[in-house]
mmCIF file of C-alpha atoms in Angstrom:
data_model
loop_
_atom_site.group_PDB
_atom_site.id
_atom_site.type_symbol
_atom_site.label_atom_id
_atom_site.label_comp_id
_atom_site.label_asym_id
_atom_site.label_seq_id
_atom_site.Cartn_x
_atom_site.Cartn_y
_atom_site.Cartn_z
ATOM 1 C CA UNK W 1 16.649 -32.011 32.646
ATOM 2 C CA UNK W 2 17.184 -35.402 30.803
ATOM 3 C CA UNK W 3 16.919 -35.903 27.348
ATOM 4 C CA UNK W 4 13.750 -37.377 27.008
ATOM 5 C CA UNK W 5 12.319 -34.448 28.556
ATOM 6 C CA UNK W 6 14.078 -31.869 26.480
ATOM 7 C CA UNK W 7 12.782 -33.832 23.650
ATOM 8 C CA UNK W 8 9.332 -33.369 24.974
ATOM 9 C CA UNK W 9 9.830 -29.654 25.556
ATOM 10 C CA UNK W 10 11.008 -28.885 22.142
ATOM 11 C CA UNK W 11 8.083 -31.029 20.677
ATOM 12 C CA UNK W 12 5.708 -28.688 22.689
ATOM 13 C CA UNK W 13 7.496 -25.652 21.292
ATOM 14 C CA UNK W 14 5.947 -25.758 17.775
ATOM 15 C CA UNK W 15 2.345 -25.868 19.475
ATOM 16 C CA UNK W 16 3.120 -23.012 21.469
ATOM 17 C CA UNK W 17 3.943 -20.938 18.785
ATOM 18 C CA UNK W 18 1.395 -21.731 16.685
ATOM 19 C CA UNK W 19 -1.139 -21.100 19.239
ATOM 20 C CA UNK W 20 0.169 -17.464 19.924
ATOM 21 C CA UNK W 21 0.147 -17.190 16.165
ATOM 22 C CA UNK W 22 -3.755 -18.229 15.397
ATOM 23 C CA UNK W 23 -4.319 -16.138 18.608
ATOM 24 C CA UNK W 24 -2.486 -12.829 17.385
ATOM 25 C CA UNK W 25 -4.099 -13.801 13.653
ATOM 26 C CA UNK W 26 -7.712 -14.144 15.643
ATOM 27 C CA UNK W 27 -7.223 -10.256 17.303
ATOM 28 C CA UNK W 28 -5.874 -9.176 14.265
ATOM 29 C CA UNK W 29 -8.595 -9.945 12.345
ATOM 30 C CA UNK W 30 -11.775 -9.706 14.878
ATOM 31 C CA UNK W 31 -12.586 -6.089 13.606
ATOM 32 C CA UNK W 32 -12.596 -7.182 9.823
ATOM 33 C CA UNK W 33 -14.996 -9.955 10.985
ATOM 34 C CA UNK W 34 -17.618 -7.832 12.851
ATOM 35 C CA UNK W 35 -17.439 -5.788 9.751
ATOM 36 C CA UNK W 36 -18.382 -8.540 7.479
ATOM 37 C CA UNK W 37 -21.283 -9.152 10.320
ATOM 38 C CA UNK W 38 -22.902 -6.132 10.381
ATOM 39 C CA UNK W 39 -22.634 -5.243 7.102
ATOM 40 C CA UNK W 40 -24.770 -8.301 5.870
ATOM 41 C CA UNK W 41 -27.039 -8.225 9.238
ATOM 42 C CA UNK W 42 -29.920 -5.852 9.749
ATOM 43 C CA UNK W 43 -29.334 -3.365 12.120
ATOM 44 C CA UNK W 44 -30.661 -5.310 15.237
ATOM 45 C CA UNK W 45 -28.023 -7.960 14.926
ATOM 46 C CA UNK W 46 -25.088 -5.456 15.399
ATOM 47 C CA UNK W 47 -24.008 -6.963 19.033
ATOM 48 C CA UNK W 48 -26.860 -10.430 18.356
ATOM 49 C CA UNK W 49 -24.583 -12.760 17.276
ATOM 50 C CA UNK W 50 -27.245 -14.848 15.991
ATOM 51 C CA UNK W 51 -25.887 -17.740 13.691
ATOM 52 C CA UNK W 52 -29.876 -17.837 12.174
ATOM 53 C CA UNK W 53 -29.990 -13.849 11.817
ATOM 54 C CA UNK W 54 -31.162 -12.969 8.043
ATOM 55 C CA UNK W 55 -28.700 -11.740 6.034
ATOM 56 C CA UNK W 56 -29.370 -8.470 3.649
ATOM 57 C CA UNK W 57 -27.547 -6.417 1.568
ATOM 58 C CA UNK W 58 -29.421 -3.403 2.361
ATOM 59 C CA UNK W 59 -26.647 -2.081 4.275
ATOM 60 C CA UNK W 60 -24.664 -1.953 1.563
ATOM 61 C CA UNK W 61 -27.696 -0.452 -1.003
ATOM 62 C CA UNK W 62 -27.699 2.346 2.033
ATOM 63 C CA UNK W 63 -24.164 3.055 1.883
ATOM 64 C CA UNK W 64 -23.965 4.126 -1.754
ATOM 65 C CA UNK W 65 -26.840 5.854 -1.880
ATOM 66 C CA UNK W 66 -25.702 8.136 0.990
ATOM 67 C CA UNK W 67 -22.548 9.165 -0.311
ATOM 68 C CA UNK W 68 -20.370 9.225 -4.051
ATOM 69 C CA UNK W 69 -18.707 6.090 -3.846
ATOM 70 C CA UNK W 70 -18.460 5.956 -7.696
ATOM 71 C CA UNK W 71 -16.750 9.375 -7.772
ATOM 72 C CA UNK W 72 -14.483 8.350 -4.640
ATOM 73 C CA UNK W 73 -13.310 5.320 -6.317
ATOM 74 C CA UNK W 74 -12.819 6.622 -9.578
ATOM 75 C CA UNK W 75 -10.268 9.483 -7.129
ATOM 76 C CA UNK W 76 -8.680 6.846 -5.806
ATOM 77 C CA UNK W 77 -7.562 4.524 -8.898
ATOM 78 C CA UNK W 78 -6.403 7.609 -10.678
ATOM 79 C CA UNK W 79 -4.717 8.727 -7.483
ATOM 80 C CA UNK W 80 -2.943 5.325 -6.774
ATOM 81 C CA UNK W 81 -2.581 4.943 -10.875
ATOM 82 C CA UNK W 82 -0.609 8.339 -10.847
ATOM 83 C CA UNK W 83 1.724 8.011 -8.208
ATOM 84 C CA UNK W 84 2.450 4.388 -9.173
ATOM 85 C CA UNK W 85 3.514 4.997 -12.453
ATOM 86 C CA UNK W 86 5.060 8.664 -11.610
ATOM 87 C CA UNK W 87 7.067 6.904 -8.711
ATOM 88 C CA UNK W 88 8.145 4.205 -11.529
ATOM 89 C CA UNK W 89 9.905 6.239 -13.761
ATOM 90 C CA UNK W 90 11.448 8.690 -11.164
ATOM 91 C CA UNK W 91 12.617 6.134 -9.062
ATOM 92 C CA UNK W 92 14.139 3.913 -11.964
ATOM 93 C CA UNK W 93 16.141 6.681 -12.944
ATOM 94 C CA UNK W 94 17.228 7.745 -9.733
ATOM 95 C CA UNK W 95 17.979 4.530 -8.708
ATOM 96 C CA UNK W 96 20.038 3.844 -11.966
ATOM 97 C CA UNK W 97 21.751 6.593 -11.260
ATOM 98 C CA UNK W 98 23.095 5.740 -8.065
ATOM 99 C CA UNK W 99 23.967 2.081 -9.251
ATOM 100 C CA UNK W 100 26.123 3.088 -12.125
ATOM 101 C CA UNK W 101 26.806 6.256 -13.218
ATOM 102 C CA UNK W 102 30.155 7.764 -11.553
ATOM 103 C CA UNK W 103 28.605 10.715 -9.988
ATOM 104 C CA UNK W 104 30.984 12.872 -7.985
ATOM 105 C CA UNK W 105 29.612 12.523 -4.164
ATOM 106 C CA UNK W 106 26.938 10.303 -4.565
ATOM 107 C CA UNK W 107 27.533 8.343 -1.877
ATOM 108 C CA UNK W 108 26.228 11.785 0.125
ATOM 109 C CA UNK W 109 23.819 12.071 -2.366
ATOM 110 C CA UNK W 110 22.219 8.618 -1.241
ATOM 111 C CA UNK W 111 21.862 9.309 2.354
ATOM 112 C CA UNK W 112 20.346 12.537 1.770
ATOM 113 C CA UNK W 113 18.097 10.791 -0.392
ATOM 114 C CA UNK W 114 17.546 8.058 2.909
ATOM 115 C CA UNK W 115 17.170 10.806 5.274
ATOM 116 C CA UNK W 116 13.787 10.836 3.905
ATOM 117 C CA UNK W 117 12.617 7.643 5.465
ATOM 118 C CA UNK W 118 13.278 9.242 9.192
ATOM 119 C CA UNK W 119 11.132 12.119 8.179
ATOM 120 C CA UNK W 120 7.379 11.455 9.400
ATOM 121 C CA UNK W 121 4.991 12.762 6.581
ATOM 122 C CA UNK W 122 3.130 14.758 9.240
ATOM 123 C CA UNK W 123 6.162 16.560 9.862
ATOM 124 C CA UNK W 124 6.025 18.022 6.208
ATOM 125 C CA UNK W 125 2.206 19.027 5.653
ATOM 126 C CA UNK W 126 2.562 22.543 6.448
ATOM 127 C CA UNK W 127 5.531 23.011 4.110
ATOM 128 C CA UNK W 128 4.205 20.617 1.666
ATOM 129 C CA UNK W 129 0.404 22.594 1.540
ATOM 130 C CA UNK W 130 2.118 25.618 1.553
ATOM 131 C CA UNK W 131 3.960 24.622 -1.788
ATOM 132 C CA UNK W 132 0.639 23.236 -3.304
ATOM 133 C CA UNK W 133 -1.363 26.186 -2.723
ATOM 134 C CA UNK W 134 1.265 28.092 -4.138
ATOM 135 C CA UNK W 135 1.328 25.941 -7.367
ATOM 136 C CA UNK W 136 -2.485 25.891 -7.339
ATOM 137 C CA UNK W 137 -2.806 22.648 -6.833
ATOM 138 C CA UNK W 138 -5.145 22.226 -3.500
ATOM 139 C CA UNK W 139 -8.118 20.256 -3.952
ATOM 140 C CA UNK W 140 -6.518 18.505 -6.825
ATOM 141 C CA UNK W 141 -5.814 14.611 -7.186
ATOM 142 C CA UNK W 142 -2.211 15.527 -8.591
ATOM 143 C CA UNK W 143 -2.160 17.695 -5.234
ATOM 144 C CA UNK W 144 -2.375 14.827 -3.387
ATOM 145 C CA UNK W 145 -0.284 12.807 -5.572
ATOM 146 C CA UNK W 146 2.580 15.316 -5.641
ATOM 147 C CA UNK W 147 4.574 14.488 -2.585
ATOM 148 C CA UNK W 148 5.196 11.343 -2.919
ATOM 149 C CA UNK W 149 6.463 11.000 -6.091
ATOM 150 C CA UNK W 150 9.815 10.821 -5.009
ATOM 151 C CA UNK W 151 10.248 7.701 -3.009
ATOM 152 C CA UNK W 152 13.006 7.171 -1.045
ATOM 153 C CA UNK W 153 12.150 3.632 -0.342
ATOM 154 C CA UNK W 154 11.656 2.802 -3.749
ATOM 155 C CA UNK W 155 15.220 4.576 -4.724
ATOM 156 C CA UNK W 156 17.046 2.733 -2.527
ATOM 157 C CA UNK W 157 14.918 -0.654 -3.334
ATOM 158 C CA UNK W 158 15.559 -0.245 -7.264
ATOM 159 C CA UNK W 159 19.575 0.916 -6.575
ATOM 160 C CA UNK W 160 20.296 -2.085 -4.594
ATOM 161 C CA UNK W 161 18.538 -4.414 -7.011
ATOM 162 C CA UNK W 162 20.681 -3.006 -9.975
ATOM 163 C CA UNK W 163 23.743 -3.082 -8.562
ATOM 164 C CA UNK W 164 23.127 -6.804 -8.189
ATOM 165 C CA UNK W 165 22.604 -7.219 -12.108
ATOM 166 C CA UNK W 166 25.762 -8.162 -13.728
ATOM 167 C CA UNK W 167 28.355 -5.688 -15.255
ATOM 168 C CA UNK W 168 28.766 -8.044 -18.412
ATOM 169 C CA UNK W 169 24.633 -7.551 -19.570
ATOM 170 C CA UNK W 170 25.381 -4.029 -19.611
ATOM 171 C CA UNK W 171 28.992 -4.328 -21.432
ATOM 172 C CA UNK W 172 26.884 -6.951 -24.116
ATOM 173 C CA UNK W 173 24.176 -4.415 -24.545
ATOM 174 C CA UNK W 174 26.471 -1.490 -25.110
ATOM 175 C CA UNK W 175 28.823 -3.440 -27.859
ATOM 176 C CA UNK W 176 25.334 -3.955 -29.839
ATOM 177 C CA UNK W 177 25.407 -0.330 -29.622
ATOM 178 C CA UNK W 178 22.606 0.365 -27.153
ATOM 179 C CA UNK W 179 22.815 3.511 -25.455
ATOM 180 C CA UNK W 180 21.980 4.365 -21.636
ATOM 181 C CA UNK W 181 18.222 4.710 -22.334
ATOM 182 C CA UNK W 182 18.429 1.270 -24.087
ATOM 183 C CA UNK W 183 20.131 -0.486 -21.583
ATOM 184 C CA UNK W 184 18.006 0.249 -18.865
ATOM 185 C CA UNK W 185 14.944 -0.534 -20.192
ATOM 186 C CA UNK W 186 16.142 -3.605 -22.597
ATOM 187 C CA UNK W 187 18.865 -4.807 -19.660
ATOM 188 C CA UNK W 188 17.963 -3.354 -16.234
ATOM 189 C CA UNK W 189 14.380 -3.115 -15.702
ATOM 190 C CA UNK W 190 13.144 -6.295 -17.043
ATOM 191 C CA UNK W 191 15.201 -7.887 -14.720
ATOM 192 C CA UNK W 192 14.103 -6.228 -11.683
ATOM 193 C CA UNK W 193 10.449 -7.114 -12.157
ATOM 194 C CA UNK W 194 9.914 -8.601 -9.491
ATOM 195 C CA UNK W 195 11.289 -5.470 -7.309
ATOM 196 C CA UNK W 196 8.870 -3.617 -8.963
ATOM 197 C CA UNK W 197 5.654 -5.694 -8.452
ATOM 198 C CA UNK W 198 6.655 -5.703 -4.784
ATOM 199 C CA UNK W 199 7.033 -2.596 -4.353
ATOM 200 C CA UNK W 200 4.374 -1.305 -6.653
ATOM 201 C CA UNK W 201 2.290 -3.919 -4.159
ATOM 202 C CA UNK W 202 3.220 -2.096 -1.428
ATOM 203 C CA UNK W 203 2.752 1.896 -2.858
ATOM 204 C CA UNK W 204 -0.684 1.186 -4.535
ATOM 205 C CA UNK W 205 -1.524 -0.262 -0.663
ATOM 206 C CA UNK W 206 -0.407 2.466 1.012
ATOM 207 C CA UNK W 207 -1.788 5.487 -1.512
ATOM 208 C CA UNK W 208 -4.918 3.357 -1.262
ATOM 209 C CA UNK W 209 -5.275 3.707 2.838
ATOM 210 C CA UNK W 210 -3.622 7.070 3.148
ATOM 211 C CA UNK W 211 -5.618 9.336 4.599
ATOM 212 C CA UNK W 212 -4.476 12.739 6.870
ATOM 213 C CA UNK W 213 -2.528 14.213 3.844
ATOM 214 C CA UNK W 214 -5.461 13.783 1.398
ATOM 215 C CA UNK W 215 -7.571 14.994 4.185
ATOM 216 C CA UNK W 216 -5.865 18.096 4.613
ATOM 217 C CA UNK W 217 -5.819 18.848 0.944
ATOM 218 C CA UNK W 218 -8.988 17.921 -0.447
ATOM 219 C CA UNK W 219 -12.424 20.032 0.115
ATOM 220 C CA UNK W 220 -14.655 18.866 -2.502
ATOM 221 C CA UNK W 221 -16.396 15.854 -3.390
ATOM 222 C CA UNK W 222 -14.247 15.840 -7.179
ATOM 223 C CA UNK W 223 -11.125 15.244 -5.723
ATOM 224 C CA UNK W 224 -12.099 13.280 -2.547
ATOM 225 C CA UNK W 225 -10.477 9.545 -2.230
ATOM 226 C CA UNK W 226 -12.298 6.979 -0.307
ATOM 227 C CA UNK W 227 -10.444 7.046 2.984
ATOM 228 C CA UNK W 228 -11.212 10.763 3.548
ATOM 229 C CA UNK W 229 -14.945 10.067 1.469
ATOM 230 C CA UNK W 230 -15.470 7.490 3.873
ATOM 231 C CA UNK W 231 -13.818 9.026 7.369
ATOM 232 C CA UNK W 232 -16.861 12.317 6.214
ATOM 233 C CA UNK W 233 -19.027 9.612 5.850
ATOM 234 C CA UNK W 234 -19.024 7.898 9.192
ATOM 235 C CA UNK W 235 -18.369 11.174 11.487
ATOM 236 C CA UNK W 236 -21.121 11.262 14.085
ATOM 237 C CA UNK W 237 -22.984 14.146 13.459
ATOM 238 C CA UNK W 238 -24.070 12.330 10.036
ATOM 239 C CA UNK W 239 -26.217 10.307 11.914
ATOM 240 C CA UNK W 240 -25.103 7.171 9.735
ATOM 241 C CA UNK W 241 -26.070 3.655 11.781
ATOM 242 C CA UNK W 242 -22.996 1.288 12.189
ATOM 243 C CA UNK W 243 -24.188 -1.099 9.971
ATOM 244 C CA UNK W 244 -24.150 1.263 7.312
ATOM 245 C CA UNK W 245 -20.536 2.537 8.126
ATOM 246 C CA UNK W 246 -19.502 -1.342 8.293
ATOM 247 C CA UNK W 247 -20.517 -1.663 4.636
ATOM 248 C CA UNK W 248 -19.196 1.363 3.197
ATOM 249 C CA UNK W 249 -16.170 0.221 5.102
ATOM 250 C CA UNK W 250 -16.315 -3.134 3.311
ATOM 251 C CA UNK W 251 -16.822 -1.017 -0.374
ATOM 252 C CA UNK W 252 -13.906 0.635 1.005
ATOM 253 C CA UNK W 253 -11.364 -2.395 1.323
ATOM 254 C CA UNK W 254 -13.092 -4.710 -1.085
ATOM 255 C CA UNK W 255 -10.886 -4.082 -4.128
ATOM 256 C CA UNK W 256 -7.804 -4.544 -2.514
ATOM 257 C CA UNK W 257 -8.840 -7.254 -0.160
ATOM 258 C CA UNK W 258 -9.861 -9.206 -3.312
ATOM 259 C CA UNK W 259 -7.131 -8.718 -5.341
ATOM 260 C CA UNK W 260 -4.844 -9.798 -2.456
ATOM 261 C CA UNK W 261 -6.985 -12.724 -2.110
ATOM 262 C CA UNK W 262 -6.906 -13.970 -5.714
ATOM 263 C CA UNK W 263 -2.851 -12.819 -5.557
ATOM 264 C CA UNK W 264 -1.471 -13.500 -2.773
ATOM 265 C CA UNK W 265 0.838 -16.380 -3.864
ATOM 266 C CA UNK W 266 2.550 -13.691 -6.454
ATOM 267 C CA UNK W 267 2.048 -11.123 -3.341
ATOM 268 C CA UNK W 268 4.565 -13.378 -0.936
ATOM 269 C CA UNK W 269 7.016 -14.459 -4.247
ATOM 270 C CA UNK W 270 7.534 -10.957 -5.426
ATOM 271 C CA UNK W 271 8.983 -9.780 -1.702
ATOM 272 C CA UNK W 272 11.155 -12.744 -1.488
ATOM 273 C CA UNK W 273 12.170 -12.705 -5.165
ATOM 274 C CA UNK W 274 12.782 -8.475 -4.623
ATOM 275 C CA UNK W 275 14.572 -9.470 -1.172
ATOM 276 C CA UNK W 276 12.419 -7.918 1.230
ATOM 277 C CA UNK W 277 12.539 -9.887 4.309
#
């Protein structure tokens, strides 16, 4: 192959990839688009894809009529507000813990700690129902909030970003006679905000869509979030038309779809400034 060519091969490159990328983008978001189609369509337009079909918002009017939307979100922010804020403090201190104090065998400690990312969270709802039905706390939002209040991720996440914060801050903070309490939240945790927001982005996205373990916990409308409100919603024998189901999906997703879309520039700097790659 001469050079000329190879030149024109690599030039081609660039086009290639971004073709497979608008194409996987395209799949990925097909389902989100039919969504947004039948939602603000009538009924008949489902599967007419007619660019001159009336758009309505009755499908949305229908949705929370038919089911507690206010109640489910209301769940859901002080489910995700919980365990955000619960996961916060536990794993800053955990994860200070492991950065600096001179704990005998924490290096064991840590990976027993990591162990917990190979465990599936299916694995553990027997044991972890059993344990909230003995604390009487089934059908409860702190029920559902419970297990995952010890984060593993965000341990290790909050450890590793502290033990990249100089030794000196700390040795400055302590001769102005700050104590441990001080210098972690005067020294350590404002510099780690960006670790924080990104992973705060990322629990308060999952709690949000989780669904099986809030499924299996929750039997009442008071402590129902939207993913299992709206999964009860759509089952078949409600006899709930898709367009419907496409809307309450959309009521579903709206809150964090828009604030990713007004966001999203302090979404993708908070990963890269938190090192998340």
């Amino acid at each position: 192959m001469t050079s000329a060519a190879s030149s024109r091969f690599a030039l081609r490159l660039p086009s290639l990839e971004t073709t497979a990328a608008w194409l996987l983008a395209l799949i990925w978001i097909f389902p989100l688009l039919y969504a947004f189609w039948a939602a603000f369509h009538p009924a008949a337009y489902m599967v007419r894809f007619d660019i001159f079909a009336p758009l309505t918002l009755e499908n949305f009017a229908n949705a929370w009529a038919q089911a507690p939307f206010a109640r489910y979100y209301l769940n859901t922010f002080l489910l995700v507000t919980g365990v955000v804020m619960a996961q916060f403090v536990v794993c800053t201190l955990a994860g200070f813990a492991f950065a600096r104090f001179p704990i005998p065998g924490k290096d064991i400690l840590f990976m027993l700690v990591l162990i917990q990312l190979f465990v599936f969270p299916e694995v553990l709802i027997v044991e972890n129902y059993r344990i909230a039905s003995g604390l009487g706390l089934v059908d409860t939002i702190t029920g559902i909030g419970l297990p995952y209040v010890a984060s593993a991720f965000g341990i290790f996440l909050l450890r590793q970003t502290f033990k990249t914060i100089p030794r000196e801050l700390e040795d400055a903070a302590r001769i102005e006679g700050c104590g441990w309490m001080a210098i972690l939240l005067k020294v350590y945790v404002p510099l780690a905000k960006p670790t924080y927001l990104a992973y705060g982005l990322v629990s308060i996205s999952h709690h949000w869509n989780n669904f099986l373990w809030p499924l299996v916990v929750t039997n009442s409308v008071e402590s129902r979030p939207l993913t299992v409100g709206l999964g009860i919603f759509s089952a078949p024998e409600t006899g709930v038309n898709w367009a419907t189901v496409s809307a309450a999906t959309l009521l579903s997703i709206a809150p964090l779809l828009v604030a990713f879309l007004l966001f999203q520039r302090q979404f993708v700097q908070s990963f890269l400034r938190a090192g998340i790659r």
